[in-house]
Each structure stands twice: as structure tokens, then as C-alpha cells.
XYZ file of C-alpha atoms in Angstrom:
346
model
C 29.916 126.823 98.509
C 30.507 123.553 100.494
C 31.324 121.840 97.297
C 33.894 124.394 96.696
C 35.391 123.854 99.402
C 35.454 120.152 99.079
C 36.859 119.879 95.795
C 39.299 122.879 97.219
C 40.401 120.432 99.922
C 40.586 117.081 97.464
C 43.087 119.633 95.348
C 45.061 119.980 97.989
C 45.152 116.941 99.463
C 46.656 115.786 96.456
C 48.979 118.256 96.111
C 50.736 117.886 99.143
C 50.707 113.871 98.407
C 52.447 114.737 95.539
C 54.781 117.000 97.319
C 55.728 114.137 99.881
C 55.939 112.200 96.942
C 58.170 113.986 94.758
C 60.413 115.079 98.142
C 61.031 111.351 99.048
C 61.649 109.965 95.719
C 66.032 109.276 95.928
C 66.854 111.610 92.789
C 70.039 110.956 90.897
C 71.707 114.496 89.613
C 75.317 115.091 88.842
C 77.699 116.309 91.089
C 81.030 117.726 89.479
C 82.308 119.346 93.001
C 85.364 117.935 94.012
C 84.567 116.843 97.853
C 85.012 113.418 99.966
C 83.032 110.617 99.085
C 82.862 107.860 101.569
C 81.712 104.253 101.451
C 79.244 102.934 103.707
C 77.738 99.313 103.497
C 74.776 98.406 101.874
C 71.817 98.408 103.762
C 68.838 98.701 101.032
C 68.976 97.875 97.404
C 67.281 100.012 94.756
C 67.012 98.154 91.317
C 65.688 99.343 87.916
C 62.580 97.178 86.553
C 64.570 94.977 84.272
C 66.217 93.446 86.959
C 68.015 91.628 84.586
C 71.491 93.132 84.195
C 71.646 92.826 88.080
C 72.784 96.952 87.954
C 71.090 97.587 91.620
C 72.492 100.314 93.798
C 73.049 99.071 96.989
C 72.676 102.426 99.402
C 73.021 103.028 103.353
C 71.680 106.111 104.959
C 74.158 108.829 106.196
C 73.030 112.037 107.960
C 74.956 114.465 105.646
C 73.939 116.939 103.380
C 75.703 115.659 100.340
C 78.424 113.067 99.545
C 80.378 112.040 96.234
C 79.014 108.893 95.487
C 80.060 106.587 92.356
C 77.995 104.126 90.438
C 78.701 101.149 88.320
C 79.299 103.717 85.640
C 81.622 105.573 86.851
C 79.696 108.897 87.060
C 79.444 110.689 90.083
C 76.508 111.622 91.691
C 74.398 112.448 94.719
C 71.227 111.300 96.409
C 69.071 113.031 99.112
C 65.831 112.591 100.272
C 63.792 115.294 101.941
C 65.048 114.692 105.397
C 68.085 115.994 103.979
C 69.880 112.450 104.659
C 72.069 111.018 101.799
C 72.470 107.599 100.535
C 75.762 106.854 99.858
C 75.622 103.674 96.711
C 78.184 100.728 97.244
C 78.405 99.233 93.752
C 76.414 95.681 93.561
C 79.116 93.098 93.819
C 77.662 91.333 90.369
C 78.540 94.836 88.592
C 81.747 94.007 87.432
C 84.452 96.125 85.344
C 84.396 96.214 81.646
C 88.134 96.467 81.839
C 90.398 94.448 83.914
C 93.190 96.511 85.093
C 96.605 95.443 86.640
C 96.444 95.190 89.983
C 99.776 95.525 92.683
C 99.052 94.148 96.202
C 102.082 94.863 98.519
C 102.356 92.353 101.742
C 104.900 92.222 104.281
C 105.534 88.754 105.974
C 108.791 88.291 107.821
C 109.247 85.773 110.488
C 106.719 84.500 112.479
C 104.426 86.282 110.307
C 104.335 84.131 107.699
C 101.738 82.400 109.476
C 99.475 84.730 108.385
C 100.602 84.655 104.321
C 99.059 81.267 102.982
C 95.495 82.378 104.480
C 95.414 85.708 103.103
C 96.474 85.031 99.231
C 94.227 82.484 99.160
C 90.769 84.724 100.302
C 92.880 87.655 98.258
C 92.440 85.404 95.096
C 88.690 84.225 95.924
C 87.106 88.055 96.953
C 89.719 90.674 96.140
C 88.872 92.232 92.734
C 88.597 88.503 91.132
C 87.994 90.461 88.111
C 91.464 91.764 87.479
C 95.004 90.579 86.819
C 96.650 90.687 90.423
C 100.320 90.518 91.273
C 101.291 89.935 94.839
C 104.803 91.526 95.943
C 105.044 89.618 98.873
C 108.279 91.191 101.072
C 109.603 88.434 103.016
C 112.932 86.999 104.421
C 111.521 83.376 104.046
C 113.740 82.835 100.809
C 113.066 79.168 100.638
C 108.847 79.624 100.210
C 107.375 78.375 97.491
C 104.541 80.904 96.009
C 102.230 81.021 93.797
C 103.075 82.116 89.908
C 101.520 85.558 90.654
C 103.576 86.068 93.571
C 106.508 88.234 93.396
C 109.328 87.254 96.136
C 111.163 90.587 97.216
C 113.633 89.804 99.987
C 113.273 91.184 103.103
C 115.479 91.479 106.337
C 113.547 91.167 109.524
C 113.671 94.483 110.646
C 113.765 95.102 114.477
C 109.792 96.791 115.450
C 109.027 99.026 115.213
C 111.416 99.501 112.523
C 109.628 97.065 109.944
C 106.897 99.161 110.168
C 107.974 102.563 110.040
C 110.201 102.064 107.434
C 107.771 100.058 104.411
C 107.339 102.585 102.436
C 111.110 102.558 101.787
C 111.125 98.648 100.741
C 108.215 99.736 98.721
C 110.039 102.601 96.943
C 113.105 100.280 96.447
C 110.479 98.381 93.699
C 108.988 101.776 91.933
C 110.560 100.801 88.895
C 108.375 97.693 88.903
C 105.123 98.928 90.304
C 104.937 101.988 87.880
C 103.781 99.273 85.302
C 100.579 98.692 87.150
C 96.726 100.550 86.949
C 96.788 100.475 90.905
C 98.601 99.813 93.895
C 97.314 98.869 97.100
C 98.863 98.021 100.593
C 97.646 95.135 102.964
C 98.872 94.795 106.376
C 100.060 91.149 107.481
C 97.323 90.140 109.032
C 93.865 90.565 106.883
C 91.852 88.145 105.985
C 89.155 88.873 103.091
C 85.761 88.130 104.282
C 83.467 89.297 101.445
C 83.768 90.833 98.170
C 86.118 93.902 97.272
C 85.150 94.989 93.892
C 85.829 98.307 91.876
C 84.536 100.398 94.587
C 87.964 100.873 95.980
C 89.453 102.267 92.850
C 89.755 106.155 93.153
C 89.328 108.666 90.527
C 92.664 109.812 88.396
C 91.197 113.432 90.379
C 90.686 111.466 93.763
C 94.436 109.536 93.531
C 94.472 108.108 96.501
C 92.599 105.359 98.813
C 92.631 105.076 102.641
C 90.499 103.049 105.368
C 89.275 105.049 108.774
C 90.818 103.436 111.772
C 88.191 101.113 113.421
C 89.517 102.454 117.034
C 88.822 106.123 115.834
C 85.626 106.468 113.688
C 83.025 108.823 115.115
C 85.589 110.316 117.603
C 86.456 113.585 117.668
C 89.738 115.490 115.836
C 91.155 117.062 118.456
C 90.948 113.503 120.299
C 92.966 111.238 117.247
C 96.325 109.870 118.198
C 98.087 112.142 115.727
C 101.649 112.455 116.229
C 102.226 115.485 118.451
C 105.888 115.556 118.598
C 106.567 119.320 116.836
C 109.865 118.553 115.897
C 108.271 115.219 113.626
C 107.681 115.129 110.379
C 104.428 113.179 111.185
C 102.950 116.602 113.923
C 99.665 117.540 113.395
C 98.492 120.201 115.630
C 95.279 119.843 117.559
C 93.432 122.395 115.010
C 94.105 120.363 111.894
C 92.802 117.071 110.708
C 89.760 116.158 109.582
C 89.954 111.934 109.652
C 91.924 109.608 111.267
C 92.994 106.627 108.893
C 94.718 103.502 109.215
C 97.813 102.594 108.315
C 96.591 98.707 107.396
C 94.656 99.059 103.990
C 95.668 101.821 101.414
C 96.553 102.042 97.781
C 95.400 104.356 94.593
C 96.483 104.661 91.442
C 100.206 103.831 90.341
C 101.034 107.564 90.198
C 99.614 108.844 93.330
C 100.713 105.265 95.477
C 103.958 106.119 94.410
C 103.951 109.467 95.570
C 102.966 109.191 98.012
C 104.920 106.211 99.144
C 108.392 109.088 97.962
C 107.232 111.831 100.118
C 106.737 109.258 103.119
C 109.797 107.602 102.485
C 111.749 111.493 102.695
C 109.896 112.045 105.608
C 110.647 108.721 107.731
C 114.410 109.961 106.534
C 113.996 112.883 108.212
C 112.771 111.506 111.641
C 115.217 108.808 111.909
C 118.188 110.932 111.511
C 116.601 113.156 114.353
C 115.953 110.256 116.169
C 112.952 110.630 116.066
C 109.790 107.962 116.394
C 106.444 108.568 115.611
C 103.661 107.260 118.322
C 102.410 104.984 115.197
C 105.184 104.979 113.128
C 104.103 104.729 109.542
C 100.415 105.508 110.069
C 101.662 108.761 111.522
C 102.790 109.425 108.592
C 100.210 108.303 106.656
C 97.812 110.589 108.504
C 99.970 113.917 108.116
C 100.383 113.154 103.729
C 96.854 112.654 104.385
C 96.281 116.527 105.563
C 98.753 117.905 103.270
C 97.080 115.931 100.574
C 93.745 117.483 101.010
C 95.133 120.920 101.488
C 96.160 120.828 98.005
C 92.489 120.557 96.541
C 92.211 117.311 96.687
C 90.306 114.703 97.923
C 90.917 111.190 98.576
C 88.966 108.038 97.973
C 87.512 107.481 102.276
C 86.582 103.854 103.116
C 84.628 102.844 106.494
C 86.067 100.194 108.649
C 84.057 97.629 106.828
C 87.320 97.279 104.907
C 89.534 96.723 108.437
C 87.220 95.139 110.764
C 88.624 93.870 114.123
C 88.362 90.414 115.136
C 87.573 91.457 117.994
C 87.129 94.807 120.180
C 84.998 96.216 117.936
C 84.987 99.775 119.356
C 81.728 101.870 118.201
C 81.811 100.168 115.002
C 79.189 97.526 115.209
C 76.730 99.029 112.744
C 79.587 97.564 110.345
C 79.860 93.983 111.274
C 77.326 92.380 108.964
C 79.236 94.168 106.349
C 82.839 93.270 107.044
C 84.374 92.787 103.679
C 88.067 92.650 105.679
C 89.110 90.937 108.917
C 92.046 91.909 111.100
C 92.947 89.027 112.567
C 93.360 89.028 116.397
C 97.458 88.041 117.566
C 96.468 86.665 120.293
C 95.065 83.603 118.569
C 98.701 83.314 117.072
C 101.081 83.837 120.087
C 101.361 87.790 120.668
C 101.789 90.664 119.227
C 105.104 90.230 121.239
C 106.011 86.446 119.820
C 105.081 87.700 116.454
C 107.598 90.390 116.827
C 110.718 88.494 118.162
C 113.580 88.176 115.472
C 114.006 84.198 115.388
């Protein structure tokens, strides 16, 4: 009887090892539901055996139950482990794109602001998808420059602020004709500075569209705390029961189609408000932030990065779990004269 009950308890003992085991292992299944999918930064790397064709998944835990996630080919799946976290996979930055696609990069950089240009094309050309063909429209009233051969001059009048804010997506709209040609389009605010790698992890699904960045200031906060624009009578008011994310306005772009879009509707709506007189609290972000709601009310859902991709230079809020991460700087004003000096029309 005793030896029944030992070889009972070696069965079992075994079992549940192989229980643990099988609940721990990181399983890769298919996940065709159309939900947000966020990037996080890498923070262990899982490889296959052949190391050799470098296809490791870097991962980072994240306490929710399930998350899109997209690998370095393309399919989307999910991870979880039997604590119910998931891993969310950042592509390795040696996986590279079979395909390089045409790539739009809109930058405004009037004024004193073109202290800022020179610095960001040239870590734009060293980290930002070196693997495609990129294009810089680069919106300036600094006719005289001399720029690269991939750089685009559009003219630009210094705008009074917050005016040359508010109103970019109409001198982007004013060059659809020329950005329809292109696989993607993305957005960078005048002063970013590339710090690491950007790879294809940025691109969003035809089905996804879009791409947007939280706001560093906001992550982790609370909805019904987010500076949306509260104004009823704007075309940027969000009421304190909606929203779900609050993004910034610095770092955005998708897919020629959607970028364009979306860049129309906010154009109509930035109409709307100046002709009622009407300023948002953050202007174009506002904005940004209401398309974003409508957008997702539709069905669908955007391409979410974390504020790896718009890191402070400095204040870093609550977001110091991303700084040895940062794959974008914002560069602080007040190493270049102001936010007020920056500003001023001569």
C-alpha cells in the first residue's frame, strides 16, 4: 500500500510540473479580433535555436489580458502566460522589411526653428526606417536653405502661435496631391531628435490605418483627468465620459489613405473653430485626440505607440520605465532660447 501511494505521489508530482510547465510556456496563437495593440519596449528577448537569421522577439510584460501584437511576419498574434500577463513583441531591429516602401516625413521649421532641422534629418536618415526610400517635406519660410536631394522645400509663412500649429494639417492638405503617391505618411514635430532605431513596427495595418504616440505628460492617468478640449461649442469637445487615450500631437502618421483623411477631416474641423473663433486648449492635438475617438467608434482601431517614441528631455513625468528605451527625444527649448524666443516672428 505505501508503494502505492508513493508511486501515486511521484505521478502527481509530475503532473503538476508539467502543468506549471505547460501554463508558463509564452504560446503563440492567432488572434483575428480587431482590438488595440500597443508597443512597449523590449525588455527580454526570446530567440528560436538557429539563432542565425537574428528573428528574436523582443517582448516586455504588460498586465493585460490580451493585446494585438505583430511579428516580423506580419501576422498577428497574442502571448500570455499563466499569470494572465501578456507580452507585447517589439520587432528585433535586425528584422528588416522584405519590401522597401515609400516613405513621407512631414516637418515644420519656420524661423528660429530651423535650429532644430539640420540635427533631426541627419539622425532621421541614420535610425528612421533606414530601410526605405524616405522623402522629407520640410515646410519652411527659409527659402534660401540648401537641403538635401530627398528634401522637398514647401514654402511656408511664419504663422503667428498658436496659429502654426493649429492650422498644419491645412499646409499638409495643400500637398495631398503629392503625398497620395507614397506607402505611408508620418508627422514629426520640430523638435525630435532620433535616438535609436524606428523600424517597421510603426507601420499600421491597411485595417489599423492609422498611427499615434501617447502623450508622455498623460500615460497611466486617468480619462476623465486628460486635457481634452472641453469647450462644447469646439469641434475638438470631448465630454468627460468619452475617451479612452490621450495622444500626442508630436509623432503620427499611417498609411497614405488614412494620413490623408484624416489630415481632411481635421483640416474641416480647424475651419469650423476658427470661423467661431474658436481655440482649442492644444490646438491641433485637440483635434487629433477627438478624430482619435470618432475613429475608434467606427470599428476601428489604431496602431498605439508608448512614449518611447516622444521621450522628454527632461521632466519625465511617470514615464521612467521608458528611458532606456527612448527611440525619440523631444528636445528641451530651454537649451535653445524659449519656447517664447522660438516663437517670436523675426
Amino acid at each position: 500500500m505505501k508503494k502505492i501511494h508513493l508511486i501515486i505521489l511521484f505521478f502527481c508530482v509530475i503532473l503538476t510540473s508539467f502543468i506549471t510547465y505547460a501554463e508558463e510556456r509564452i504560446f503563440l496563437q492567432e488572434d483575428t479580433r480587431q482590438i488595440p495593440y500597443i508597443y512597449y519596449p523590449k525588455k527580454q528577448t526570446l530567440c528560436p535555436e538557429d539563432k542565425s537569421n537574428f528573428n528574436c522577439l523582443n517582448v516586455f510584460l504588460h498586465t493585460k489580458t490580451s493585446l494585438h501584437i505583430q511579428t516580423e511576419t506580419g501576422k498577428r498574434v497574442y502571448i500570455q502566460t499563466r499569470e494572465h500577463n501578456v507580452y507585447q513583441l517589439l520587432q528585433d531591429s535586425r528584422i528588416t522589411s522584405t519590401t522597401p516602401k515609400k516613405i513621407a516625413i512631414l516637418y515644420i521649421s519656420t524661423g528660429k526653428y530651423i535650429q532644430f532641422w539640420n540635427n533631426f534629418y541627419h539622425s532621421a536618415e541614420r535610425y528612421f526606417l533606414p530601410n526605405h526610400h524616405k522623402t522629407y517635406f520640410l515646410f519652411t519660410n527659409h527659402d534660401t536653405l540648401d537641403v538635401p536631394t530627398n528634401v522637398i522645400k514647401i514654402h511656408q509663412d511664419q504663422l503667428p502661435w498658436p496659429y502654426i500649429t493649429f492650422q498644419r494639417y491645412h499646409f499638409f492638405s495643400k500637398i495631398a496631391h503629392l503625398l497620395k503617391e507614397y506607402d505611408y505618411i508620418f508627422f514629426m514635430n520640430g523638435t525630435l531628435f532620433l535616438k535609436d532605431y524606428v523600424h517597421e513596427e510603426i507601420f499600421p495595418t491597411k485595417e489599423q490605418g492609422i498611427m499615434v504616440t501617447l502623450h508622455p505628460g498623460q500615460y497611466r492617468k486617468a480619462p476623465a483627468t486628460y486635457p481634452y478640449e472641453r469647450h462644447p461649442s469646439s469641434q475638438a469637445y470631448v465630454s468627460y465620459e468619452d475617451g479612452i487615450y490621450y495622444v500626442a500631437g508630436g509623432f503620427n502618421g499611417g498609411t497614405a489613405e488614412s494620413f490623408l483623411k484624416l489630415t481632411e477631416t481635421i483640416k474641416q474641423m480647424t475651419e469650423k473653430d476658427l470661423k467661431n473663433n474658436i481655440l482649442p486648449q492644444w490646438h491641433d492635438e485637440s483635434m487629433l485626440n477627438r478624430y482619435l475617438i470618432d475613429y475608434m467608434k467606427t470599428g476601428k482601431k489604431p496602431l498605439i505607440l508608448t512614449p518611447q517614441y516622444l521621450m522628454p528631455e527632461s521632466d519625465f513625468f511617470n514615464i521612467a520605465e521608458f528611458l532606456p528605451y527612448t527611440k525619440i527625444l523631444i528636445l528641451e527649448k530651454k537649451r535653445y532660447g524659449g519656447a517664447k524666443y522660438l516663437r517670436q516672428n523675426n
